[in-house]
Amino acid sequence: MEPGIYFIEQLLNAARADSRSRSINWARVEELRRFGGIRIEDDLAVTATGCENLTRNGFKAVAGIESVPRSPQAMRA
């Protein structure tokens, strides 16, 4: 799944010109526009009983590993 937001000048101009303009935080758009867009890529395991976000669980595992103190010998490797 790849949710995201993309800043496409032609579409932004159209949104500025119609009723959508009132619903858009244009200051925030300007802050983020230089990036061209933002996309989050998640890997999902979908089964008959539901789904699991593997990406989020992976980050939790990495955070746990990074918090383990390293031995002085491992630090020199």
PDB file of N, CA, C and O in Angstrom:
ATOM      1  N   MET A   1       0.856  -1.155   0.000  1.00  0.00           N
ATOM      2  CA  MET A   1       0.000   0.000   0.000  1.00  0.00           C
ATOM      3  C   MET A   1       0.909   1.226   0.000  1.00  0.00           C
ATOM      4  O   MET A   1       1.886   1.263   0.737  1.00  0.00           O
ATOM      5  N   GLU A   2       0.630   2.192  -0.834  1.00  0.00           N
ATOM      6  CA  GLU A   2       1.460   3.386  -0.949  1.00  0.00           C
ATOM      7  C   GLU A   2       0.619   4.665  -0.886  1.00  0.00           C
ATOM      8  O   GLU A   2       0.413   5.329  -1.898  1.00  0.00           O
ATOM      9  N   PRO A   3       0.134   5.015   0.314  1.00  0.00           N
ATOM     10  CA  PRO A   3      -0.597   6.280   0.399  1.00  0.00           C
ATOM     11  C   PRO A   3       0.377   7.444   0.246  1.00  0.00           C
ATOM     12  O   PRO A   3       1.552   7.338   0.581  1.00  0.00           O
ATOM     13  N   GLY A   4      -0.101   8.525  -0.276  1.00  0.00           N
ATOM     14  CA  GLY A   4       0.781   9.675  -0.416  1.00  0.00           C
ATOM     15  C   GLY A   4       0.049  10.904  -0.880  1.00  0.00           C
ATOM     16  O   GLY A   4      -1.154  10.890  -1.138  1.00  0.00           O
ATOM     17  N   ILE A   5       0.819  11.971  -0.959  1.00  0.00           N
ATOM     18  CA  ILE A   5       0.306  13.226  -1.487  1.00  0.00           C
ATOM     19  C   ILE A   5       1.363  13.761  -2.438  1.00  0.00           C
ATOM     20  O   ILE A   5       2.556  13.712  -2.142  1.00  0.00           O
ATOM     21  N   TYR A   6       0.922  14.235  -3.585  1.00  0.00           N
ATOM     22  CA  TYR A   6       1.832  14.732  -4.609  1.00  0.00           C
ATOM     23  C   TYR A   6       1.446  16.157  -4.958  1.00  0.00           C
ATOM     24  O   TYR A   6       0.274  16.479  -5.060  1.00  0.00           O
ATOM     25  N   PHE A   7       2.430  17.002  -5.132  1.00  0.00           N
ATOM     26  CA  PHE A   7       2.198  18.414  -5.397  1.00  0.00           C
ATOM     27  C   PHE A   7       2.415  18.674  -6.879  1.00  0.00           C
ATOM     28  O   PHE A   7       3.540  18.906  -7.331  1.00  0.00           O
ATOM     29  N   ILE A   8       1.330  18.624  -7.635  1.00  0.00           N
ATOM     30  CA  ILE A   8       1.362  18.798  -9.087  1.00  0.00           C
ATOM     31  C   ILE A   8       0.784  20.172  -9.393  1.00  0.00           C
ATOM     32  O   ILE A   8      -0.380  20.447  -9.084  1.00  0.00           O
ATOM     33  N   GLU A   9       1.610  21.035  -9.981  1.00  0.00           N
ATOM     34  CA  GLU A   9       1.251  22.445 -10.165  1.00  0.00           C
ATOM     35  C   GLU A   9      -0.096  22.630 -10.861  1.00  0.00           C
ATOM     36  O   GLU A   9      -0.920  23.429 -10.429  1.00  0.00           O
ATOM     37  N   GLN A  10      -0.333  21.889 -11.924  1.00  0.00           N
ATOM     38  CA  GLN A  10      -1.594  22.031 -12.669  1.00  0.00           C
ATOM     39  C   GLN A  10      -2.798  21.703 -11.778  1.00  0.00           C
ATOM     40  O   GLN A  10      -3.813  22.413 -11.807  1.00  0.00           O
ATOM     41  N   LEU A  11      -2.678  20.663 -10.966  1.00  0.00           N
ATOM     42  CA  LEU A  11      -3.785  20.287 -10.085  1.00  0.00           C
ATOM     43  C   LEU A  11      -3.936  21.274  -8.931  1.00  0.00           C
ATOM     44  O   LEU A  11      -5.057  21.572  -8.503  1.00  0.00           O
ATOM     45  N   LEU A  12      -2.812  21.779  -8.420  1.00  0.00           N
ATOM     46  CA  LEU A  12      -2.885  22.790  -7.360  1.00  0.00           C
ATOM     47  C   LEU A  12      -3.565  24.060  -7.871  1.00  0.00           C
ATOM     48  O   LEU A  12      -4.387  24.651  -7.172  1.00  0.00           O
ATOM     49  N   ASN A  13      -3.222  24.470  -9.079  1.00  0.00           N
ATOM     50  CA  ASN A  13      -3.847  25.662  -9.661  1.00  0.00           C
ATOM     51  C   ASN A  13      -5.350  25.484  -9.805  1.00  0.00           C
ATOM     52  O   ASN A  13      -6.127  26.396  -9.518  1.00  0.00           O
ATOM     53  N   ALA A  14      -5.765  24.297 -10.242  1.00  0.00           N
ATOM     54  CA  ALA A  14      -7.197  24.021 -10.387  1.00  0.00           C
ATOM     55  C   ALA A  14      -7.889  24.065  -9.023  1.00  0.00           C
ATOM     56  O   ALA A  14      -8.989  24.610  -8.890  1.00  0.00           O
ATOM     57  N   ALA A  15      -7.239  23.508  -7.996  1.00  0.00           N
ATOM     58  CA  ALA A  15      -7.826  23.505  -6.653  1.00  0.00           C
ATOM     59  C   ALA A  15      -7.914  24.917  -6.079  1.00  0.00           C
ATOM     60  O   ALA A  15      -8.872  25.250  -5.383  1.00  0.00           O
ATOM     61  N   ARG A  16      -6.916  25.749  -6.378  1.00  0.00           N
ATOM     62  CA  ARG A  16      -6.948  27.135  -5.901  1.00  0.00           C
ATOM     63  C   ARG A  16      -8.129  27.899  -6.499  1.00  0.00           C
ATOM     64  O   ARG A  16      -8.660  28.817  -5.880  1.00  0.00           O
ATOM     65  N   ALA A  17      -8.517  27.504  -7.704  1.00  0.00           N
ATOM     66  CA  ALA A  17      -9.529  28.251  -8.455  1.00  0.00           C
ATOM     67  C   ALA A  17     -10.961  27.821  -8.145  1.00  0.00           C
ATOM     68  O   ALA A  17     -11.897  28.451  -8.633  1.00  0.00           O
ATOM     69  N   ASP A  18     -11.146  26.772  -7.373  1.00  0.00           N
ATOM     70  CA  ASP A  18     -12.523  26.337  -7.111  1.00  0.00           C
ATOM     71  C   ASP A  18     -12.775  26.185  -5.608  1.00  0.00           C
ATOM     72  O   ASP A  18     -11.977  26.624  -4.786  1.00  0.00           O
ATOM     73  N   SER A  19     -13.877  25.557  -5.270  1.00  0.00           N
ATOM     74  CA  SER A  19     -14.316  25.473  -3.871  1.00  0.00           C
ATOM     75  C   SER A  19     -13.369  24.654  -2.991  1.00  0.00           C
ATOM     76  O   SER A  19     -13.407  24.794  -1.763  1.00  0.00           O
ATOM     77  N   ARG A  20     -12.532  23.813  -3.570  1.00  0.00           N
ATOM     78  CA  ARG A  20     -11.586  23.030  -2.768  1.00  0.00           C
ATOM     79  C   ARG A  20     -10.583  23.922  -2.043  1.00  0.00           C
ATOM     80  O   ARG A  20     -10.026  23.540  -1.022  1.00  0.00           O
ATOM     81  N   SER A  21     -10.366  25.111  -2.569  1.00  0.00           N
ATOM     82  CA  SER A  21      -9.370  26.020  -2.022  1.00  0.00           C
ATOM     83  C   SER A  21      -9.571  26.294  -0.536  1.00  0.00           C
ATOM     84  O   SER A  21      -8.607  26.400   0.224  1.00  0.00           O
ATOM     85  N   ARG A  22     -10.830  26.385  -0.101  1.00  0.00           N
ATOM     86  CA  ARG A  22     -11.136  26.673   1.306  1.00  0.00           C
ATOM     87  C   ARG A  22     -10.732  25.535   2.241  1.00  0.00           C
ATOM     88  O   ARG A  22     -10.529  25.741   3.422  1.00  0.00           O
ATOM     89  N   SER A  23     -10.622  24.326   1.714  1.00  0.00           N
ATOM     90  CA  SER A  23     -10.318  23.152   2.540  1.00  0.00           C
ATOM     91  C   SER A  23      -8.831  22.814   2.585  1.00  0.00           C
ATOM     92  O   SER A  23      -8.444  21.858   3.249  1.00  0.00           O
ATOM     93  N   ILE A  24      -8.017  23.570   1.881  1.00  0.00           N
ATOM     94  CA  ILE A  24      -6.592  23.247   1.767  1.00  0.00           C
ATOM     95  C   ILE A  24      -5.762  24.231   2.581  1.00  0.00           C
ATOM     96  O   ILE A  24      -5.967  25.437   2.510  1.00  0.00           O
ATOM     97  N   ASN A  25      -4.840  23.702   3.346  1.00  0.00           N
ATOM     98  CA  ASN A  25      -3.906  24.522   4.115  1.00  0.00           C
ATOM     99  C   ASN A  25      -2.765  24.907   3.170  1.00  0.00           C
ATOM    100  O   ASN A  25      -1.769  24.194   3.042  1.00  0.00           O
ATOM    101  N   TRP A  26      -2.903  26.036   2.496  1.00  0.00           N
ATOM    102  CA  TRP A  26      -1.952  26.440   1.461  1.00  0.00           C
ATOM    103  C   TRP A  26      -0.575  26.737   2.021  1.00  0.00           C
ATOM    104  O   TRP A  26       0.439  26.495   1.357  1.00  0.00           O
ATOM    105  N   ALA A  27      -0.493  27.227   3.253  1.00  0.00           N
ATOM    106  CA  ALA A  27       0.816  27.467   3.861  1.00  0.00           C
ATOM    107  C   ALA A  27       1.572  26.146   4.020  1.00  0.00           C
ATOM    108  O   ALA A  27       2.774  26.056   3.750  1.00  0.00           O
ATOM    109  N   ARG A  28       0.852  25.115   4.409  1.00  0.00           N
ATOM    110  CA  ARG A  28       1.478  23.780   4.565  1.00  0.00           C
ATOM    111  C   ARG A  28       1.883  23.218   3.213  1.00  0.00           C
ATOM    112  O   ARG A  28       2.944  22.610   3.077  1.00  0.00           O
ATOM    113  N   VAL A  29       1.045  23.422   2.205  1.00  0.00           N
ATOM    114  CA  VAL A  29       1.380  22.976   0.845  1.00  0.00           C
ATOM    115  C   VAL A  29       2.691  23.622   0.418  1.00  0.00           C
ATOM    116  O   VAL A  29       3.586  22.952  -0.116  1.00  0.00           O
ATOM    117  N   GLU A  30       2.838  24.902   0.655  1.00  0.00           N
ATOM    118  CA  GLU A  30       4.067  25.609   0.259  1.00  0.00           C
ATOM    119  C   GLU A  30       5.285  25.080   1.002  1.00  0.00           C
ATOM    120  O   GLU A  30       6.367  24.982   0.429  1.00  0.00           O
ATOM    121  N   GLU A  31       5.114  24.728   2.275  1.00  0.00           N
ATOM    122  CA  GLU A  31       6.222  24.161   3.050  1.00  0.00           C
ATOM    123  C   GLU A  31       6.702  22.840   2.461  1.00  0.00           C
ATOM    124  O   GLU A  31       7.896  22.560   2.455  1.00  0.00           O
ATOM    125  N   LEU A  32       5.771  22.017   2.016  1.00  0.00           N
ATOM    126  CA  LEU A  32       6.096  20.660   1.569  1.00  0.00           C
ATOM    127  C   LEU A  32       6.312  20.540   0.066  1.00  0.00           C
ATOM    128  O   LEU A  32       6.865  19.541  -0.394  1.00  0.00           O
ATOM    129  N   ARG A  33       5.906  21.522  -0.694  1.00  0.00           N
ATOM    130  CA  ARG A  33       5.928  21.441  -2.150  1.00  0.00           C
ATOM    131  C   ARG A  33       7.320  21.189  -2.721  1.00  0.00           C
ATOM    132  O   ARG A  33       7.469  20.487  -3.719  1.00  0.00           O
ATOM    133  N   ARG A  34       8.341  21.701  -2.071  1.00  0.00           N
ATOM    134  CA  ARG A  34       9.695  21.529  -2.594  1.00  0.00           C
ATOM    135  C   ARG A  34      10.123  20.063  -2.665  1.00  0.00           C
ATOM    136  O   ARG A  34      11.024  19.700  -3.391  1.00  0.00           O
ATOM    137  N   PHE A  35       9.448  19.209  -1.898  1.00  0.00           N
ATOM    138  CA  PHE A  35       9.745  17.779  -1.925  1.00  0.00           C
ATOM    139  C   PHE A  35       9.065  17.065  -3.085  1.00  0.00           C
ATOM    140  O   PHE A  35       9.391  15.920  -3.377  1.00  0.00           O
ATOM    141  N   GLY A  36       8.103  17.720  -3.737  1.00  0.00           N
ATOM    142  CA  GLY A  36       7.394  17.111  -4.856  1.00  0.00           C
ATOM    143  C   GLY A  36       6.275  16.188  -4.429  1.00  0.00           C
ATOM    144  O   GLY A  36       5.340  15.951  -5.169  1.00  0.00           O
ATOM    145  N   GLY A  37       6.386  15.645  -3.242  1.00  0.00           N
ATOM    146  CA  GLY A  37       5.368  14.751  -2.728  1.00  0.00           C
ATOM    147  C   GLY A  37       5.913  13.932  -1.580  1.00  0.00           C
ATOM    148  O   GLY A  37       7.115  13.947  -1.300  1.00  0.00           O
ATOM    149  N   ILE A  38       5.031  13.235  -0.946  1.00  0.00           N
ATOM    150  CA  ILE A  38       5.403  12.389   0.177  1.00  0.00           C
ATOM    151  C   ILE A  38       4.649  11.074  -0.006  1.00  0.00           C
ATOM    152  O   ILE A  38       3.446  11.059  -0.241  1.00  0.00           O
ATOM    153  N   ARG A  39       5.394   9.979   0.096  1.00  0.00           N
ATOM    154  CA  ARG A  39       4.766   8.668  -0.060  1.00  0.00           C
ATOM    155  C   ARG A  39       5.248   7.760   1.060  1.00  0.00           C
ATOM    156  O   ARG A  39       6.417   7.758   1.413  1.00  0.00           O
ATOM    157  N   ILE A  40       4.341   7.003   1.607  1.00  0.00           N
ATOM    158  CA  ILE A  40       4.655   6.022   2.640  1.00  0.00           C
ATOM    159  C   ILE A  40       4.433   4.653   2.018  1.00  0.00           C
ATOM    160  O   ILE A  40       3.354   4.365   1.517  1.00  0.00           O
ATOM    161  N   GLU A  41       5.469   3.843   2.030  1.00  0.00           N
ATOM    162  CA  GLU A  41       5.344   2.503   1.446  1.00  0.00           C
ATOM    163  C   GLU A  41       5.267   1.481   2.574  1.00  0.00           C
ATOM    164  O   GLU A  41       6.215   1.323   3.326  1.00  0.00           O
ATOM    165  N   ASP A  42       4.142   0.824   2.685  1.00  0.00           N
ATOM    166  CA  ASP A  42       3.939  -0.202   3.696  1.00  0.00           C
ATOM    167  C   ASP A  42       3.747  -1.556   3.028  1.00  0.00           C
ATOM    168  O   ASP A  42       3.102  -1.660   1.980  1.00  0.00           O
ATOM    169  N   ASP A  43       4.329  -2.589   3.634  1.00  0.00           N
ATOM    170  CA  ASP A  43       4.101  -3.965   3.198  1.00  0.00           C
ATOM    171  C   ASP A  43       3.053  -4.576   4.122  1.00  0.00           C
ATOM    172  O   ASP A  43       3.199  -4.533   5.344  1.00  0.00           O
ATOM    173  N   LEU A  44       1.996  -5.123   3.521  1.00  0.00           N
ATOM    174  CA  LEU A  44       0.904  -5.706   4.287  1.00  0.00           C
ATOM    175  C   LEU A  44       0.794  -7.200   4.004  1.00  0.00           C
ATOM    176  O   LEU A  44       0.970  -7.629   2.862  1.00  0.00           O
ATOM    177  N   ALA A  45       0.510  -7.970   5.038  1.00  0.00           N
ATOM    178  CA  ALA A  45       0.184  -9.383   4.881  1.00  0.00           C
ATOM    179  C   ALA A  45      -1.329  -9.486   5.026  1.00  0.00           C
ATOM    180  O   ALA A  45      -1.874  -9.222   6.098  1.00  0.00           O
ATOM    181  N   VAL A  46      -2.012  -9.848   3.946  1.00  0.00           N
ATOM    182  CA  VAL A  46      -3.471  -9.929   3.945  1.00  0.00           C
ATOM    183  C   VAL A  46      -3.865 -11.402   3.972  1.00  0.00           C
ATOM    184  O   VAL A  46      -3.418 -12.185   3.142  1.00  0.00           O
ATOM    185  N   THR A  47      -4.696 -11.758   4.948  1.00  0.00           N
ATOM    186  CA  THR A  47      -5.165 -13.136   5.091  1.00  0.00           C
ATOM    187  C   THR A  47      -6.690 -13.153   5.139  1.00  0.00           C
ATOM    188  O   THR A  47      -7.324 -12.090   5.127  1.00  0.00           O
ATOM    189  N   ALA A  48      -7.246 -14.317   5.243  1.00  0.00           N
ATOM    190  CA  ALA A  48      -8.706 -14.441   5.320  1.00  0.00           C
ATOM    191  C   ALA A  48      -9.261 -13.826   6.602  1.00  0.00           C
ATOM    192  O   ALA A  48     -10.427 -13.456   6.653  1.00  0.00           O
ATOM    193  N   THR A  49      -8.430 -13.698   7.630  1.00  0.00           N
ATOM    194  CA  THR A  49      -8.918 -13.181   8.913  1.00  0.00           C
ATOM    195  C   THR A  49      -8.520 -11.732   9.179  1.00  0.00           C
ATOM    196  O   THR A  49      -8.860 -11.182  10.222  1.00  0.00           O
ATOM    197  N   GLY A  50      -7.817 -11.112   8.267  1.00  0.00           N
ATOM    198  CA  GLY A  50      -7.431  -9.716   8.472  1.00  0.00           C
ATOM    199  C   GLY A  50      -6.124  -9.381   7.789  1.00  0.00           C
ATOM    200  O   GLY A  50      -5.702 -10.071   6.869  1.00  0.00           O
ATOM    201  N   CYS A  51      -5.484  -8.332   8.257  1.00  0.00           N
ATOM    202  CA  CYS A  51      -4.191  -7.966   7.682  1.00  0.00           C
ATOM    203  C   CYS A  51      -3.250  -7.477   8.773  1.00  0.00           C
ATOM    204  O   CYS A  51      -3.683  -7.055   9.844  1.00  0.00           O
ATOM    205  N   GLU A  52      -1.958  -7.554   8.462  1.00  0.00           N
ATOM    206  CA  GLU A  52      -0.921  -7.109   9.393  1.00  0.00           C
ATOM    207  C   GLU A  52       0.020  -6.185   8.641  1.00  0.00           C
ATOM    208  O   GLU A  52       0.466  -6.497   7.538  1.00  0.00           O
ATOM    209  N   ASN A  53       0.325  -5.052   9.222  1.00  0.00           N
ATOM    210  CA  ASN A  53       1.261  -4.108   8.626  1.00  0.00           C
ATOM    211  C   ASN A  53       2.669  -4.554   9.016  1.00  0.00           C
ATOM    212  O   ASN A  53       3.110  -4.351  10.139  1.00  0.00           O
ATOM    213  N   LEU A  54       3.380  -5.185   8.080  1.00  0.00           N
ATOM    214  CA  LEU A  54       4.709  -5.709   8.354  1.00  0.00           C
ATOM    215  C   LEU A  54       5.747  -4.602   8.496  1.00  0.00           C
ATOM    216  O   LEU A  54       6.726  -4.749   9.228  1.00  0.00           O
ATOM    217  N   THR A  55       5.541  -3.503   7.803  1.00  0.00           N
ATOM    218  CA  THR A  55       6.496  -2.396   7.856  1.00  0.00           C
ATOM    219  C   THR A  55       6.548  -1.799   9.255  1.00  0.00           C
ATOM    220  O   THR A  55       7.624  -1.581   9.811  1.00  0.00           O
ATOM    221  N   ARG A  56       5.409  -1.497   9.834  1.00  0.00           N
ATOM    222  CA  ARG A  56       5.364  -0.877  11.159  1.00  0.00           C
ATOM    223  C   ARG A  56       5.980  -1.802  12.206  1.00  0.00           C
ATOM    224  O   ARG A  56       6.719  -1.370  13.073  1.00  0.00           O
ATOM    225  N   ASN A  57       5.675  -3.096  12.116  1.00  0.00           N
ATOM    226  CA  ASN A  57       6.239  -4.039  13.068  1.00  0.00           C
ATOM    227  C   ASN A  57       7.755  -4.150  12.883  1.00  0.00           C
ATOM    228  O   ASN A  57       8.495  -4.325  13.840  1.00  0.00           O
ATOM    229  N   GLY A  58       8.223  -4.014  11.659  1.00  0.00           N
ATOM    230  CA  GLY A  58       9.651  -4.049  11.383  1.00  0.00           C
ATOM    231  C   GLY A  58      10.368  -2.889  12.040  1.00  0.00           C
ATOM    232  O   GLY A  58      11.460  -3.044  12.600  1.00  0.00           O
ATOM    233  N   PHE A  59       9.780  -1.701  12.003  1.00  0.00           N
ATOM    234  CA  PHE A  59      10.388  -0.542  12.652  1.00  0.00           C
ATOM    235  C   PHE A  59      10.451  -0.731  14.162  1.00  0.00           C
ATOM    236  O   PHE A  59      11.412  -0.317  14.809  1.00  0.00           O
ATOM    237  N   LYS A  60       9.430  -1.365  14.733  1.00  0.00           N
ATOM    238  CA  LYS A  60       9.453  -1.617  16.171  1.00  0.00           C
ATOM    239  C   LYS A  60      10.604  -2.555  16.524  1.00  0.00           C
ATOM    240  O   LYS A  60      11.290  -2.353  17.520  1.00  0.00           O
ATOM    241  N   ALA A  61      10.825  -3.573  15.697  1.00  0.00           N
ATOM    242  CA  ALA A  61      11.910  -4.520  15.947  1.00  0.00           C
ATOM    243  C   ALA A  61      13.265  -3.826  15.837  1.00  0.00           C
ATOM    244  O   ALA A  61      14.152  -4.035  16.664  1.00  0.00           O
ATOM    245  N   VAL A  62      13.437  -2.987  14.837  1.00  0.00           N
ATOM    246  CA  VAL A  62      14.702  -2.264  14.667  1.00  0.00           C
ATOM    247  C   VAL A  62      14.940  -1.342  15.843  1.00  0.00           C
ATOM    248  O   VAL A  62      16.052  -1.263  16.374  1.00  0.00           O
ATOM    249  N   ALA A  63      13.927  -0.640  16.301  1.00  0.00           N
ATOM    250  CA  ALA A  63      14.075   0.256  17.448  1.00  0.00           C
ATOM    251  C   ALA A  63      14.525  -0.524  18.672  1.00  0.00           C
ATOM    252  O   ALA A  63      15.362  -0.053  19.450  1.00  0.00           O
ATOM    253  N   GLY A  64      14.007  -1.718  18.849  1.00  0.00           N
ATOM    254  CA  GLY A  64      14.408  -2.547  19.980  1.00  0.00           C
ATOM    255  C   GLY A  64      15.852  -2.982  19.874  1.00  0.00           C
ATOM    256  O   GLY A  64      16.603  -2.971  20.861  1.00  0.00           O
ATOM    257  N   ILE A  65      16.289  -3.329  18.690  1.00  0.00           N
ATOM    258  CA  ILE A  65      17.676  -3.743  18.479  1.00  0.00           C
ATOM    259  C   ILE A  65      18.620  -2.569  18.705  1.00  0.00           C
ATOM    260  O   ILE A  65      19.663  -2.700  19.348  1.00  0.00           O
ATOM    261  N   GLU A  66      18.253  -1.393  18.196  1.00  0.00           N
ATOM    262  CA  GLU A  66      19.124  -0.228  18.329  1.00  0.00           C
ATOM    263  C   GLU A  66      19.269   0.215  19.773  1.00  0.00           C
ATOM    264  O   GLU A  66      20.244   0.867  20.132  1.00  0.00           O
ATOM    265  N   SER A  67      18.333  -0.132  20.623  1.00  0.00           N
ATOM    266  CA  SER A  67      18.405   0.299  22.020  1.00  0.00           C
ATOM    267  C   SER A  67      19.276  -0.629  22.866  1.00  0.00           C
ATOM    268  O   SER A  67      19.574  -0.315  24.004  1.00  0.00           O
ATOM    269  N   VAL A  68      19.716  -1.761  22.319  1.00  0.00           N
ATOM    270  CA  VAL A  68      20.565  -2.697  23.059  1.00  0.00           C
ATOM    271  C   VAL A  68      21.993  -2.152  23.055  1.00  0.00           C
ATOM    272  O   VAL A  68      22.555  -1.870  22.004  1.00  0.00           O
ATOM    273  N   PRO A  69      22.592  -1.985  24.242  1.00  0.00           N
ATOM    274  CA  PRO A  69      23.968  -1.482  24.294  1.00  0.00           C
ATOM    275  C   PRO A  69      24.924  -2.449  23.613  1.00  0.00           C
ATOM    276  O   PRO A  69      24.772  -3.666  23.726  1.00  0.00           O
ATOM    277  N   ARG A  70      25.888  -1.895  22.904  1.00  0.00           N
ATOM    278  CA  ARG A  70      26.878  -2.726  22.230  1.00  0.00           C
ATOM    279  C   ARG A  70      28.102  -2.888  23.122  1.00  0.00           C
ATOM    280  O   ARG A  70      28.466  -1.996  23.852  1.00  0.00           O
ATOM    281  N   SER A  71      28.737  -4.050  23.007  1.00  0.00           N
ATOM    282  CA  SER A  71      29.962  -4.284  23.773  1.00  0.00           C
ATOM    283  C   SER A  71      31.111  -3.482  23.168  1.00  0.00           C
ATOM    284  O   SER A  71      31.090  -3.149  21.978  1.00  0.00           O
ATOM    285  N   PRO A  72      32.148  -3.171  23.936  1.00  0.00           N
ATOM    286  CA  PRO A  72      33.295  -2.438  23.388  1.00  0.00           C
ATOM    287  C   PRO A  72      33.942  -3.186  22.214  1.00  0.00           C
ATOM    288  O   PRO A  72      34.392  -2.568  21.265  1.00  0.00           O
ATOM    289  N   GLN A  73      33.957  -4.531  22.251  1.00  0.00           N
ATOM    290  CA  GLN A  73      34.535  -5.304  21.168  1.00  0.00           C
ATOM    291  C   GLN A  73      33.725  -5.124  19.877  1.00  0.00           C
ATOM    292  O   GLN A  73      34.282  -4.977  18.808  1.00  0.00           O
ATOM    293  N   ALA A  74      32.401  -5.102  20.000  1.00  0.00           N
ATOM    294  CA  ALA A  74      31.543  -4.938  18.823  1.00  0.00           C
ATOM    295  C   ALA A  74      31.690  -3.533  18.255  1.00  0.00           C
ATOM    296  O   ALA A  74      31.597  -3.321  17.039  1.00  0.00           O
ATOM    297  N   MET A  75      31.940  -2.540  19.100  1.00  0.00           N
ATOM    298  CA  MET A  75      32.071  -1.165  18.654  1.00  0.00           C
ATOM    299  C   MET A  75      33.332  -0.990  17.795  1.00  0.00           C
ATOM    300  O   MET A  75      33.371  -0.162  16.925  1.00  0.00           O
ATOM    301  N   ARG A  76      34.364  -1.804  18.035  1.00  0.00           N
ATOM    302  CA  ARG A  76      35.604  -1.698  17.258  1.00  0.00           C
ATOM    303  C   ARG A  76      35.522  -2.422  15.939  1.00  0.00           C
ATOM    304  O   ARG A  76      36.312  -2.184  15.061  1.00  0.00           O
ATOM    305  N   ALA A  77      34.568  -3.298  15.781  1.00  0.00           N
ATOM    306  CA  ALA A  77      34.440  -4.103  14.554  1.00  0.00           C
ATOM    307  C   ALA A  77      34.012  -3.270  13.377  1.00  0.00           C
ATOM    308  O   ALA A  77      33.511  -2.215  13.463  1.00  0.00           O
TER     309      ALA A  77
END
